[in-house]
PDB file of N, CA and C in Angstrom:
ATOM      1  N   MET P1287      16.348  42.805 -15.475  1.00  0.00           N
ATOM      2  CA  MET P1287      16.898  42.001 -13.967  1.00  0.00           C
ATOM      3  C   MET P1287      15.048  42.552 -13.470  1.00  0.00           C
ATOM      4  N   VAL P1288      14.805  41.785 -11.949  1.00  0.00           N
ATOM      5  CA  VAL P1288      13.196  41.473 -11.651  1.00  0.00           C
ATOM      6  C   VAL P1288      14.168  41.616 -10.106  1.00  0.00           C
ATOM      7  N   PRO P1289      13.447  43.408  -9.410  1.00  0.00           N
ATOM      8  CA  PRO P1289      13.542  43.382  -8.499  1.00  0.00           C
ATOM      9  C   PRO P1289      13.030  42.569  -7.564  1.00  0.00           C
ATOM     10  N   GLN P1290      13.698  42.322  -6.200  1.00  0.00           N
ATOM     11  CA  GLN P1290      13.366  41.630  -5.102  1.00  0.00           C
ATOM     12  C   GLN P1290      13.068  41.995  -4.157  1.00  0.00           C
ATOM     13  N   PHE P1291      12.043  41.663  -3.184  1.00  0.00           N
ATOM     14  CA  PHE P1291      12.076  42.142  -2.035  1.00  0.00           C
ATOM     15  C   PHE P1291      11.697  40.890  -0.841  1.00  0.00           C
ATOM     16  N   HIS P1292      12.566  41.533   0.485  1.00  0.00           N
ATOM     17  CA  HIS P1292      12.959  40.761   0.869  1.00  0.00           C
ATOM     18  C   HIS P1292      12.885  41.069   2.706  1.00  0.00           C
ATOM     19  N   ARG P1293      11.520  40.655   3.792  1.00  0.00           N
ATOM     20  CA  ARG P1293      11.493  41.506   4.890  1.00  0.00           C
ATOM     21  C   ARG P1293      12.948  40.733   5.880  1.00  0.00           C
ATOM     22  N   PRO P1294      13.106  41.648   7.044  1.00  0.00           N
ATOM     23  CA  PRO P1294      14.289  41.124   7.543  1.00  0.00           C
ATOM     24  C   PRO P1294      13.843  39.465   8.341  1.00  0.00           C
ATOM     25  N   GLY P1295      14.653  38.284   8.821  1.00  0.00           N
ATOM     26  CA  GLY P1295      14.849  37.375   9.373  1.00  0.00           C
ATOM     27  C   GLY P1295      13.473  36.413   8.200  1.00  0.00           C
ATOM     28  N   GLU P1296      13.055  36.432   7.333  1.00  0.00           N
ATOM     29  CA  GLU P1296      12.177  35.854   6.534  1.00  0.00           C
ATOM     30  C   GLU P1296      12.485  35.077   5.950  1.00  0.00           C
ATOM     31  N   GLU P1297      13.424  35.232   4.854  1.00  0.00           N
ATOM     32  CA  GLU P1297      13.629  34.270   4.026  1.00  0.00           C
ATOM     33  C   GLU P1297      15.234  33.773   4.131  1.00  0.00           C
ATOM     34  N   ALA P1298      15.725  32.782   3.735  1.00  0.00           N
ATOM     35  CA  ALA P1298      17.330  32.194   3.413  1.00  0.00           C
ATOM     36  C   ALA P1298      17.442  31.328   2.463  1.00  0.00           C
ATOM     37  N   GLU P1299      18.892  30.716   1.918  1.00  0.00           N
ATOM     38  CA  GLU P1299      19.108  29.847   0.681  1.00  0.00           C
ATOM     39  C   GLU P1299      20.299  29.517   1.772  1.00  0.00           C
ATOM     40  N   VAL P1300      19.655  28.041   1.375  1.00  0.00           N
ATOM     41  CA  VAL P1300      20.987  26.908   1.545  1.00  0.00           C
ATOM     42  C   VAL P1300      22.073  26.312   0.424  1.00  0.00           C
ATOM     43  N   ASP P1301      23.016  26.351   0.426  1.00  0.00           N
ATOM     44  CA  ASP P1301      23.996  25.548  -0.859  1.00  0.00           C
ATOM     45  C   ASP P1301      24.452  24.717   0.126  1.00  0.00           C
ATOM     46  N   PHE P1302      25.421  23.967  -0.899  1.00  0.00           N
ATOM     47  CA  PHE P1302      26.900  22.970  -0.383  1.00  0.00           C
ATOM     48  C   PHE P1302      27.625  23.522  -1.408  1.00  0.00           C
ATOM     49  N   ALA P1303      29.094  23.923  -1.961  1.00  0.00           N
ATOM     50  CA  ALA P1303      30.130  24.025  -2.944  1.00  0.00           C
ATOM     51  C   ALA P1303      31.033  23.742  -2.366  1.00  0.00           C
ATOM     52  N   GLU P1304      31.747  23.228  -3.595  1.00  0.00           N
ATOM     53  CA  GLU P1304      33.123  23.109  -3.601  1.00  0.00           C
ATOM     54  C   GLU P1304      34.363  23.458  -3.058  1.00  0.00           C
ATOM     55  N   VAL P1305      35.021  23.236  -2.126  1.00  0.00           N
ATOM     56  CA  VAL P1305      36.155  24.065  -1.639  1.00  0.00           C
ATOM     57  C   VAL P1305      37.373  23.213  -1.355  1.00  0.00           C
ATOM     58  N   TRP P1306      38.645  23.477  -1.459  1.00  0.00           N
ATOM     59  CA  TRP P1306      39.706  22.613  -0.959  1.00  0.00           C
ATOM     60  C   TRP P1306      40.515  23.305  -0.022  1.00  0.00           C
ATOM     61  N   VAL P1307      41.015  22.347   1.003  1.00  0.00           N
ATOM     62  CA  VAL P1307      41.734  23.210   2.226  1.00  0.00           C
ATOM     63  C   VAL P1307      42.583  22.193   2.194  1.00  0.00           C
ATOM     64  N   ARG P1308      43.799  22.453   2.889  1.00  0.00           N
ATOM     65  CA  ARG P1308      44.796  21.876   3.357  1.00  0.00           C
ATOM     66  C   ARG P1308      44.869  21.417   4.924  1.00  0.00           C
ATOM     67  N   VAL P1309      45.163  20.096   4.994  1.00  0.00           N
ATOM     68  CA  VAL P1309      44.967  18.989   6.229  1.00  0.00           C
ATOM     69  C   VAL P1309      46.706  18.058   6.121  1.00  0.00           C
ATOM     70  N   ASP P1310      47.371  18.822   7.150  1.00  0.00           N
ATOM     71  CA  ASP P1310      48.575  18.558   7.150  1.00  0.00           C
ATOM     72  C   ASP P1310      49.487  18.805   6.293  1.00  0.00           C
ATOM     73  N   GLY P1311      49.209  19.594   5.085  1.00  0.00           N
ATOM     74  CA  GLY P1311      50.340  20.287   4.465  1.00  0.00           C
ATOM     75  C   GLY P1311      49.347  19.600   3.043  1.00  0.00           C
ATOM     76  N   LYS P1312      48.530  18.782   3.110  1.00  0.00           N
ATOM     77  CA  LYS P1312      47.988  18.066   1.397  1.00  0.00           C
ATOM     78  C   LYS P1312      46.737  18.225   1.503  1.00  0.00           C
ATOM     79  N   PRO P1313      46.316  18.987   0.006  1.00  0.00           N
ATOM     80  CA  PRO P1313      45.392  19.212  -0.405  1.00  0.00           C
ATOM     81  C   PRO P1313      43.858  17.932  -0.223  1.00  0.00           C
ATOM     82  N   MET P1314      42.486  18.631   0.313  1.00  0.00           N
ATOM     83  CA  MET P1314      42.001  17.922   0.732  1.00  0.00           C
ATOM     84  C   MET P1314      40.751  18.586   0.128  1.00  0.00           C
ATOM     85  N   GLN P1315      39.841  18.067  -0.848  1.00  0.00           N
ATOM     86  CA  GLN P1315      37.992  17.806  -1.340  1.00  0.00           C
ATOM     87  C   GLN P1315      37.112  18.134  -0.274  1.00  0.00           C
ATOM     88  N   CYS P1316      37.032  19.420  -0.399  1.00  0.00           N
ATOM     89  CA  CYS P1316      35.483  19.345   0.788  1.00  0.00           C
ATOM     90  C   CYS P1316      34.368  19.631   0.719  1.00  0.00           C
ATOM     91  N   ARG P1317      33.398  19.982   1.461  1.00  0.00           N
ATOM     92  CA  ARG P1317      32.034  20.555   1.113  1.00  0.00           C
ATOM     93  C   ARG P1317      31.773  21.858   2.225  1.00  0.00           C
ATOM     94  N   LEU P1318      31.550  23.041   1.370  1.00  0.00           N
ATOM     95  CA  LEU P1318      31.227  24.444   1.978  1.00  0.00           C
ATOM     96  C   LEU P1318      29.774  24.252   1.781  1.00  0.00           C
ATOM     97  N   PHE P1319      29.322  24.004   3.296  1.00  0.00           N
ATOM     98  CA  PHE P1319      27.703  24.172   3.741  1.00  0.00           C
ATOM     99  C   PHE P1319      27.913  25.989   3.705  1.00  0.00           C
ATOM    100  N   THR P1320      26.670  26.336   2.985  1.00  0.00           N
ATOM    101  CA  THR P1320      26.239  27.871   3.180  1.00  0.00           C
ATOM    102  C   THR P1320      24.781  28.522   3.866  1.00  0.00           C
ATOM    103  N   LEU P1321      24.681  28.938   4.608  1.00  0.00           N
ATOM    104  CA  LEU P1321      22.973  29.527   4.880  1.00  0.00           C
ATOM    105  C   LEU P1321      22.951  31.146   5.029  1.00  0.00           C
ATOM    106  N   ARG P1322      22.153  31.877   4.129  1.00  0.00           N
ATOM    107  CA  ARG P1322      22.620  32.991   4.044  1.00  0.00           C
ATOM    108  C   ARG P1322      21.438  33.884   3.741  1.00  0.00           C
ATOM    109  N   LEU P1323      21.108  34.583   4.634  1.00  0.00           N
ATOM    110  CA  LEU P1323      19.596  35.201   4.632  1.00  0.00           C
ATOM    111  C   LEU P1323      19.495  36.601   3.504  1.00  0.00           C
ATOM    112  N   SER P1324      18.472  36.516   3.145  1.00  0.00           N
ATOM    113  CA  SER P1324      17.894  36.980   1.794  1.00  0.00           C
ATOM    114  C   SER P1324      17.803  38.348   2.230  1.00  0.00           C
ATOM    115  N   TYR P1325      17.747  38.538   3.656  1.00  0.00           N
ATOM    116  CA  TYR P1325      17.434  40.343   4.074  1.00  0.00           C
ATOM    117  C   TYR P1325      19.083  41.225   4.103  1.00  0.00           C
ATOM    118  N   SER P1326      19.854  40.922   4.611  1.00  0.00           N
ATOM    119  CA  SER P1326      20.683  41.661   5.086  1.00  0.00           C
ATOM    120  C   SER P1326      22.211  40.241   4.509  1.00  0.00           C
ATOM    121  N   GLY P1327      22.289  39.490   3.692  1.00  0.00           N
ATOM    122  CA  GLY P1327      23.311  39.027   3.569  1.00  0.00           C
ATOM    123  C   GLY P1327      24.038  38.044   4.541  1.00  0.00           C
ATOM    124  N   LYS P1328      24.059  38.240   5.520  1.00  0.00           N
ATOM    125  CA  LYS P1328      24.488  37.208   6.559  1.00  0.00           C
ATOM    126  C   LYS P1328      24.490  36.190   6.373  1.00  0.00           C
ATOM    127  N   ALA P1329      25.622  35.272   6.706  1.00  0.00           N
ATOM    128  CA  ALA P1329      25.301  33.967   6.208  1.00  0.00           C
ATOM    129  C   ALA P1329      26.269  33.557   7.238  1.00  0.00           C
ATOM    130  N   VAL P1330      26.178  32.178   7.280  1.00  0.00           N
ATOM    131  CA  VAL P1330      26.721  31.213   8.256  1.00  0.00           C
ATOM    132  C   VAL P1330      27.516  30.339   7.396  1.00  0.00           C
ATOM    133  N   HIS P1331      28.796  29.612   7.572  1.00  0.00           N
ATOM    134  CA  HIS P1331      29.509  29.032   6.721  1.00  0.00           C
ATOM    135  C   HIS P1331      30.187  28.239   7.244  1.00  0.00           C
ATOM    136  N   ARG P1332      30.188  26.180   6.841  1.00  0.00           N
ATOM    137  CA  ARG P1332      30.601  25.607   7.667  1.00  0.00           C
ATOM    138  C   ARG P1332      31.278  24.483   6.499  1.00  0.00           C
ATOM    139  N   VAL P1333      32.316  24.200   6.962  1.00  0.00           N
ATOM    140  CA  VAL P1333      33.053  23.028   6.142  1.00  0.00           C
ATOM    141  C   VAL P1333      33.437  21.690   6.750  1.00  0.00           C
ATOM    142  N   PHE P1334      32.829  20.728   5.854  1.00  0.00           N
ATOM    143  CA  PHE P1334      32.613  19.570   5.671  1.00  0.00           C
ATOM    144  C   PHE P1334      33.485  18.410   5.309  1.00  0.00           C
ATOM    145  N   SER P1335      33.829  17.412   5.666  1.00  0.00           N
ATOM    146  CA  SER P1335      34.273  16.417   4.470  1.00  0.00           C
ATOM    147  C   SER P1335      33.896  15.836   3.621  1.00  0.00           C
ATOM    148  N   THR P1336      31.817  15.963   3.892  1.00  0.00           N
ATOM    149  CA  THR P1336      31.009  15.638   2.663  1.00  0.00           C
ATOM    150  C   THR P1336      29.865  16.188   2.781  1.00  0.00           C
ATOM    151  N   SER P1337      28.966  16.158   1.677  1.00  0.00           N
ATOM    152  CA  SER P1337      27.324  17.088   1.601  1.00  0.00           C
ATOM    153  C   SER P1337      26.718  15.943   2.133  1.00  0.00           C
ATOM    154  N   GLY P1338      26.598  14.843   2.902  1.00  0.00           N
ATOM    155  CA  GLY P1338      25.776  13.576   3.410  1.00  0.00           C
ATOM    156  C   GLY P1338      24.937  14.441   4.717  1.00  0.00           C
ATOM    157  N   GLN P1339      23.643  13.464   4.932  1.00  0.00           N
ATOM    158  CA  GLN P1339      22.662  14.112   5.399  1.00  0.00           C
ATOM    159  C   GLN P1339      22.998  14.991   7.050  1.00  0.00           C
ATOM    160  N   GLU P1340      24.362  14.234   7.781  1.00  0.00           N
ATOM    161  CA  GLU P1340      24.707  14.780   9.124  1.00  0.00           C
ATOM    162  C   GLU P1340      25.523  16.293   8.990  1.00  0.00           C
ATOM    163  N   ALA P1341      26.246  16.385   7.790  1.00  0.00           N
ATOM    164  CA  ALA P1341      26.531  17.995   7.771  1.00  0.00           C
ATOM    165  C   ALA P1341      25.512  18.919   7.504  1.00  0.00           C
ATOM    166  N   PHE P1342      24.577  17.962   6.402  1.00  0.00           N
ATOM    167  CA  PHE P1342      23.373  19.215   5.703  1.00  0.00           C
ATOM    168  C   PHE P1342      22.328  19.377   7.304  1.00  0.00           C
ATOM    169  N   MET P1343      22.453  18.530   7.718  1.00  0.00           N
ATOM    170  CA  MET P1343      21.663  18.835   9.566  1.00  0.00           C
ATOM    171  C   MET P1343      22.289  19.834  10.182  1.00  0.00           C
ATOM    172  N   GLN P1344      23.816  18.882  10.661  1.00  0.00           N
ATOM    173  CA  GLN P1344      24.686  20.415  11.509  1.00  0.00           C
ATOM    174  C   GLN P1344      24.236  21.334  10.923  1.00  0.00           C
ATOM    175  N   GLY P1345      24.846  22.139   9.808  1.00  0.00           N
ATOM    176  CA  GLY P1345      25.212  23.203   9.267  1.00  0.00           C
ATOM    177  C   GLY P1345      23.883  23.765   9.748  1.00  0.00           C
ATOM    178  N   HIS P1346      22.783  23.101   9.188  1.00  0.00           N
ATOM    179  CA  HIS P1346      21.329  24.054   9.583  1.00  0.00           C
ATOM    180  C   HIS P1346      21.641  24.237  11.046  1.00  0.00           C
ATOM    181  N   VAL P1347      21.701  23.539  12.341  1.00  0.00           N
ATOM    182  CA  VAL P1347      21.629  24.104  13.469  1.00  0.00           C
ATOM    183  C   VAL P1347      22.800  25.407  13.894  1.00  0.00           C
ATOM    184  N   ASP P1348      24.037  24.549  13.479  1.00  0.00           N
ATOM    185  CA  ASP P1348      24.803  26.103  13.261  1.00  0.00           C
ATOM    186  C   ASP P1348      24.354  27.578  13.080  1.00  0.00           C
ATOM    187  N   ALA P1349      23.658  27.222  12.413  1.00  0.00           N
ATOM    188  CA  ALA P1349      23.779  28.490  10.989  1.00  0.00           C
ATOM    189  C   ALA P1349      22.441  29.232  12.220  1.00  0.00           C
ATOM    190  N   PHE P1350      21.460  28.513  12.599  1.00  0.00           N
ATOM    191  CA  PHE P1350      20.347  28.484  13.343  1.00  0.00           C
ATOM    192  C   PHE P1350      20.893  29.364  15.284  1.00  0.00           C
ATOM    193  N   ARG P1351      21.689  28.783  15.351  1.00  0.00           N
ATOM    194  CA  ARG P1351      22.105  29.188  16.421  1.00  0.00           C
ATOM    195  C   ARG P1351      22.735  30.178  16.473  1.00  0.00           C
ATOM    196  N   ILE P1352      23.893  30.344  15.171  1.00  0.00           N
ATOM    197  CA  ILE P1352      24.657  31.646  15.472  1.00  0.00           C
ATOM    198  C   ILE P1352      23.951  33.017  14.582  1.00  0.00           C
ATOM    199  N   LEU P1353      22.433  32.502  13.931  1.00  0.00           N
ATOM    200  CA  LEU P1353      21.551  34.073  13.454  1.00  0.00           C
ATOM    201  C   LEU P1353      20.493  33.987  14.654  1.00  0.00           C
ATOM    202  N   GLY P1354      20.805  33.443  15.437  1.00  0.00           N
ATOM    203  CA  GLY P1354      19.353  33.312  16.611  1.00  0.00           C
ATOM    204  C   GLY P1354      17.971  33.237  16.220  1.00  0.00           C
ATOM    205  N   GLY P1355      17.829  32.652  15.260  1.00  0.00           N
ATOM    206  CA  GLY P1355      16.881  31.879  15.120  1.00  0.00           C
ATOM    207  C   GLY P1355      16.294  31.237  13.833  1.00  0.00           C
ATOM    208  N   VAL P1356      15.517  30.750  12.892  1.00  0.00           N
ATOM    209  CA  VAL P1356      14.749  30.235  11.757  1.00  0.00           C
ATOM    210  C   VAL P1356      14.541  31.322  11.056  1.00  0.00           C
ATOM    211  N   PRO P1357      15.002  31.235   9.953  1.00  0.00           N
ATOM    212  CA  PRO P1357      14.016  32.286   8.901  1.00  0.00           C
ATOM    213  C   PRO P1357      11.958  31.723   9.054  1.00  0.00           C
ATOM    214  N   THR P1358      11.414  32.935   9.156  1.00  0.00           N
ATOM    215  CA  THR P1358       9.956  32.900   9.238  1.00  0.00           C
ATOM    216  C   THR P1358       9.500  32.337   8.024  1.00  0.00           C
ATOM    217  N   ARG P1359       9.564  32.865   6.951  1.00  0.00           N
ATOM    218  CA  ARG P1359       9.047  32.365   5.591  1.00  0.00           C
ATOM    219  C   ARG P1359       9.447  31.031   5.019  1.00  0.00           C
ATOM    220  N   HIS P1360      10.090  30.892   4.876  1.00  0.00           N
ATOM    221  CA  HIS P1360      11.268  29.597   3.811  1.00  0.00           C
ATOM    222  C   HIS P1360      12.617  29.764   3.631  1.00  0.00           C
ATOM    223  N   ILE P1361      12.770  28.500   3.011  1.00  0.00           N
ATOM    224  CA  ILE P1361      14.289  28.698   3.385  1.00  0.00           C
ATOM    225  C   ILE P1361      14.448  28.162   1.803  1.00  0.00           C
ATOM    226  N   ARG P1362      15.549  28.413   1.196  1.00  0.00           N
ATOM    227  CA  ARG P1362      15.331  28.145  -0.385  1.00  0.00           C
ATOM    228  C   ARG P1362      16.809  26.887  -0.543  1.00  0.00           C
ATOM    229  N   TYR P1363      16.563  25.979  -1.907  1.00  0.00           N
ATOM    230  CA  TYR P1363      17.602  25.294  -1.643  1.00  0.00           C
ATOM    231  C   TYR P1363      17.698  24.919  -3.002  1.00  0.00           C
ATOM    232  N   GLY P1364      19.621  24.573  -3.360  1.00  0.00           N
ATOM    233  CA  GLY P1364      19.256  24.353  -5.125  1.00  0.00           C
ATOM    234  C   GLY P1364      19.086  22.908  -4.793  1.00  0.00           C
ATOM    235  N   ASN P1365      19.733  22.278  -3.944  1.00  0.00           N
ATOM    236  CA  ASN P1365      19.971  20.841  -4.196  1.00  0.00           C
ATOM    237  C   ASN P1365      19.784  20.322  -2.251  1.00  0.00           C
ATOM    238  N   LEU P1366      18.338  19.527  -2.218  1.00  0.00           N
ATOM    239  CA  LEU P1366      17.688  19.351  -1.342  1.00  0.00           C
ATOM    240  C   LEU P1366      18.549  17.833  -1.010  1.00  0.00           C
ATOM    241  N   LYS P1367      19.280  17.206  -1.535  1.00  0.00           N
ATOM    242  CA  LYS P1367      18.966  15.800  -2.181  1.00  0.00           C
ATOM    243  C   LYS P1367      19.766  14.777  -0.580  1.00  0.00           C
ATOM    244  N   PRO P1368      20.077  15.589   0.284  1.00  0.00           N
ATOM    245  CA  PRO P1368      20.540  15.205   1.833  1.00  0.00           C
ATOM    246  C   PRO P1368      19.312  14.889   2.929  1.00  0.00           C
ATOM    247  N   ALA P1369      17.867  15.761   2.676  1.00  0.00           N
ATOM    248  CA  ALA P1369      16.775  15.529   3.073  1.00  0.00           C
ATOM    249  C   ALA P1369      15.960  14.368   2.160  1.00  0.00           C
ATOM    250  N   VAL P1370      16.331  14.465   0.951  1.00  0.00           N
ATOM    251  CA  VAL P1370      15.092  13.606   0.204  1.00  0.00           C
ATOM    252  C   VAL P1370      15.887  12.371   0.087  1.00  0.00           C
ATOM    253  N   SER P1371      14.556  11.420   0.118  1.00  0.00           N
ATOM    254  CA  SER P1371      14.605  10.264  -0.002  1.00  0.00           C
ATOM    255  C   SER P1371      14.525   9.719  -1.539  1.00  0.00           C
ATOM    256  N   GLN P1372      12.963  10.269  -1.952  1.00  0.00           N
ATOM    257  CA  GLN P1372      12.466   9.732  -3.761  1.00  0.00           C
ATOM    258  C   GLN P1372      12.558  11.133  -3.986  1.00  0.00           C
ATOM    259  N   VAL P1373      12.869  11.085  -5.535  1.00  0.00           N
ATOM    260  CA  VAL P1373      12.376  12.921  -6.198  1.00  0.00           C
ATOM    261  C   VAL P1373      11.397  11.984  -6.918  1.00  0.00           C
ATOM    262  N   CYS P1374      10.381  12.316  -7.063  1.00  0.00           N
ATOM    263  CA  CYS P1374       8.832  12.068  -7.647  1.00  0.00           C
ATOM    264  C   CYS P1374       9.165  13.294  -9.363  1.00  0.00           C
ATOM    265  N   PHE P1375       7.674  13.588  -9.257  1.00  0.00           N
ATOM    266  CA  PHE P1375       7.362  14.227 -10.852  1.00  0.00           C
ATOM    267  C   PHE P1375       7.736  16.125 -10.500  1.00  0.00           C
ATOM    268  N   GLY P1376       8.393  16.660 -11.417  1.00  0.00           N
ATOM    269  CA  GLY P1376       8.353  18.249 -11.208  1.00  0.00           C
ATOM    270  C   GLY P1376       9.477  18.450 -10.073  1.00  0.00           C
ATOM    271  N   ARG P1377       8.624  19.300  -9.262  1.00  0.00           N
ATOM    272  CA  ARG P1377       9.299  19.740  -7.861  1.00  0.00           C
ATOM    273  C   ARG P1377       9.298  18.778  -6.681  1.00  0.00           C
ATOM    274  N   SER P1378       8.237  17.739  -7.030  1.00  0.00           N
ATOM    275  CA  SER P1378       7.621  17.227  -5.408  1.00  0.00           C
ATOM    276  C   SER P1378       9.047  16.119  -5.232  1.00  0.00           C
ATOM    277  N   ARG P1379       9.244  15.844  -3.917  1.00  0.00           N
ATOM    278  CA  ARG P1379      10.045  15.225  -3.556  1.00  0.00           C
ATOM    279  C   ARG P1379       9.330  14.966  -2.264  1.00  0.00           C
ATOM    280  N   VAL P1380       9.952  13.177  -2.152  1.00  0.00           N
ATOM    281  CA  VAL P1380       9.829  12.325  -0.710  1.00  0.00           C
ATOM    282  C   VAL P1380      10.906  12.539   0.348  1.00  0.00           C
ATOM    283  N   GLU P1381      10.295  12.992   1.642  1.00  0.00           N
ATOM    284  CA  GLU P1381      11.696  13.833   2.438  1.00  0.00           C
ATOM    285  C   GLU P1381      11.947  12.335   3.314  1.00  0.00           C
ATOM    286  N   SER P1382      13.057  12.173   3.126  1.00  0.00           N
ATOM    287  CA  SER P1382      13.679  11.318   4.530  1.00  0.00           C
ATOM    288  C   SER P1382      13.226  11.413   5.921  1.00  0.00           C
ATOM    289  N   GLN P1383      12.879  10.056   6.818  1.00  0.00           N
ATOM    290  CA  GLN P1383      12.102  10.594   7.761  1.00  0.00           C
ATOM    291  C   GLN P1383      12.987  11.033   9.002  1.00  0.00           C
ATOM    292  N   ARG P1384      14.139  11.272   8.394  1.00  0.00           N
ATOM    293  CA  ARG P1384      15.573  12.066   9.217  1.00  0.00           C
ATOM    294  C   ARG P1384      14.957  13.396   9.279  1.00  0.00           C
ATOM    295  N   TRP P1385      14.862  13.865   8.034  1.00  0.00           N
ATOM    296  CA  TRP P1385      14.917  15.086   7.579  1.00  0.00           C
ATOM    297  C   TRP P1385      13.486  15.927   8.185  1.00  0.00           C
ATOM    298  N   VAL P1386      12.315  14.803   8.019  1.00  0.00           N
ATOM    299  CA  VAL P1386      10.680  15.180   8.482  1.00  0.00           C
ATOM    300  C   VAL P1386      11.178  15.563  10.189  1.00  0.00           C
ATOM    301  N   ALA P1387      11.669  14.904  10.958  1.00  0.00           N
ATOM    302  CA  ALA P1387      12.032  14.221  12.092  1.00  0.00           C
ATOM    303  C   ALA P1387      12.762  15.877  12.677  1.00  0.00           C
ATOM    304  N   PHE P1388      13.653  16.169  11.851  1.00  0.00           N
ATOM    305  CA  PHE P1388      14.370  17.400  11.930  1.00  0.00           C
ATOM    306  C   PHE P1388      13.311  18.639  11.888  1.00  0.00           C
ATOM    307  N   ARG P1389      13.298  18.866  10.869  1.00  0.00           N
ATOM    308  CA  ARG P1389      12.260  19.993  10.530  1.00  0.00           C
ATOM    309  C   ARG P1389      11.142  19.666  11.693  1.00  0.00           C
ATOM    310  N   SER P1390      10.534  18.933  12.262  1.00  0.00           N
ATOM    311  CA  SER P1390       9.598  19.024  12.979  1.00  0.00           C
ATOM    312  C   SER P1390      10.011  19.926  14.740  1.00  0.00           C
ATOM    313  N   HIS P1391      11.193  19.146  14.626  1.00  0.00           N
ATOM    314  CA  HIS P1391      12.025  20.129  16.183  1.00  0.00           C
ATOM    315  C   HIS P1391      12.007  21.246  15.694  1.00  0.00           C
ATOM    316  N   TYR P1392      11.653  22.163  14.809  1.00  0.00           N
ATOM    317  CA  TYR P1392      12.838  23.423  14.271  1.00  0.00           C
ATOM    318  C   TYR P1392      11.276  23.791  13.128  1.00  0.00           C
ATOM    319  N   PRO P1393      10.508  25.295  13.503  1.00  0.00           N
ATOM    320  CA  PRO P1393       9.606  25.681  13.092  1.00  0.00           C
ATOM    321  C   PRO P1393       9.844  26.306  11.354  1.00  0.00           C
ATOM    322  N   LEU P1394      10.325  25.038  10.585  1.00  0.00           N
ATOM    323  CA  LEU P1394      11.152  25.536   9.364  1.00  0.00           C
ATOM    324  C   LEU P1394       9.369  25.854   8.605  1.00  0.00           C
ATOM    325  N   THR P1395       8.524  26.322   7.987  1.00  0.00           N
ATOM    326  CA  THR P1395       7.637  26.856   7.705  1.00  0.00           C
ATOM    327  C   THR P1395       7.479  26.226   6.354  1.00  0.00           C
ATOM    328  N   GLU P1396       8.697  26.584   5.153  1.00  0.00           N
ATOM    329  CA  GLU P1396       8.285  26.040   4.053  1.00  0.00           C
ATOM    330  C   GLU P1396       9.987  26.031   3.527  1.00  0.00           C
ATOM    331  N   LEU P1397       9.887  24.968   2.337  1.00  0.00           N
ATOM    332  CA  LEU P1397      10.915  24.986   2.039  1.00  0.00           C
ATOM    333  C   LEU P1397      11.088  24.615   0.570  1.00  0.00           C
ATOM    334  N   LEU P1398      11.724  25.672  -0.258  1.00  0.00           N
ATOM    335  CA  LEU P1398      11.582  25.769  -2.040  1.00  0.00           C
ATOM    336  C   LEU P1398      12.631  24.873  -2.136  1.00  0.00           C
ATOM    337  N   VAL P1399      12.344  24.323  -3.180  1.00  0.00           N
ATOM    338  CA  VAL P1399      13.471  23.377  -3.643  1.00  0.00           C
ATOM    339  C   VAL P1399      13.515  24.154  -5.483  1.00  0.00           C
ATOM    340  N   GLU P1400      14.550  24.689  -5.586  1.00  0.00           N
ATOM    341  CA  GLU P1400      15.069  25.493  -6.599  1.00  0.00           C
ATOM    342  C   GLU P1400      15.891  24.386  -7.540  1.00  0.00           C
ATOM    343  N   SER P1401      15.672  23.950  -8.915  1.00  0.00           N
ATOM    344  CA  SER P1401      16.373  23.338  -9.907  1.00  0.00           C
ATOM    345  C   SER P1401      17.092  23.681 -10.447  1.00  0.00           C
TER     346      SER P1401
END
């Protein structure tokens, strides 16, 4: 185990997970967006029908509003596919134009993509 130290409001992580819900009594597979602060563990969850770009961005908007701001250091992503138009060598990515525009609206300082 490697101890970690996180300062309040500096770091968060985002991921989608599979979740099953009942709609009109029928099971439906959906995607659960989660943005979790590293220091406090406080999280915002949203259920969407897909994990597409619109859900990805809306999840961020909702989380930033509920948490009262944007993490000041970085956000870690297990999968940044909704924001990426091309995966290059290693960890380098070409971000989609819509994601670049979204990021320019919010002061997202650094995005870390974990494999």
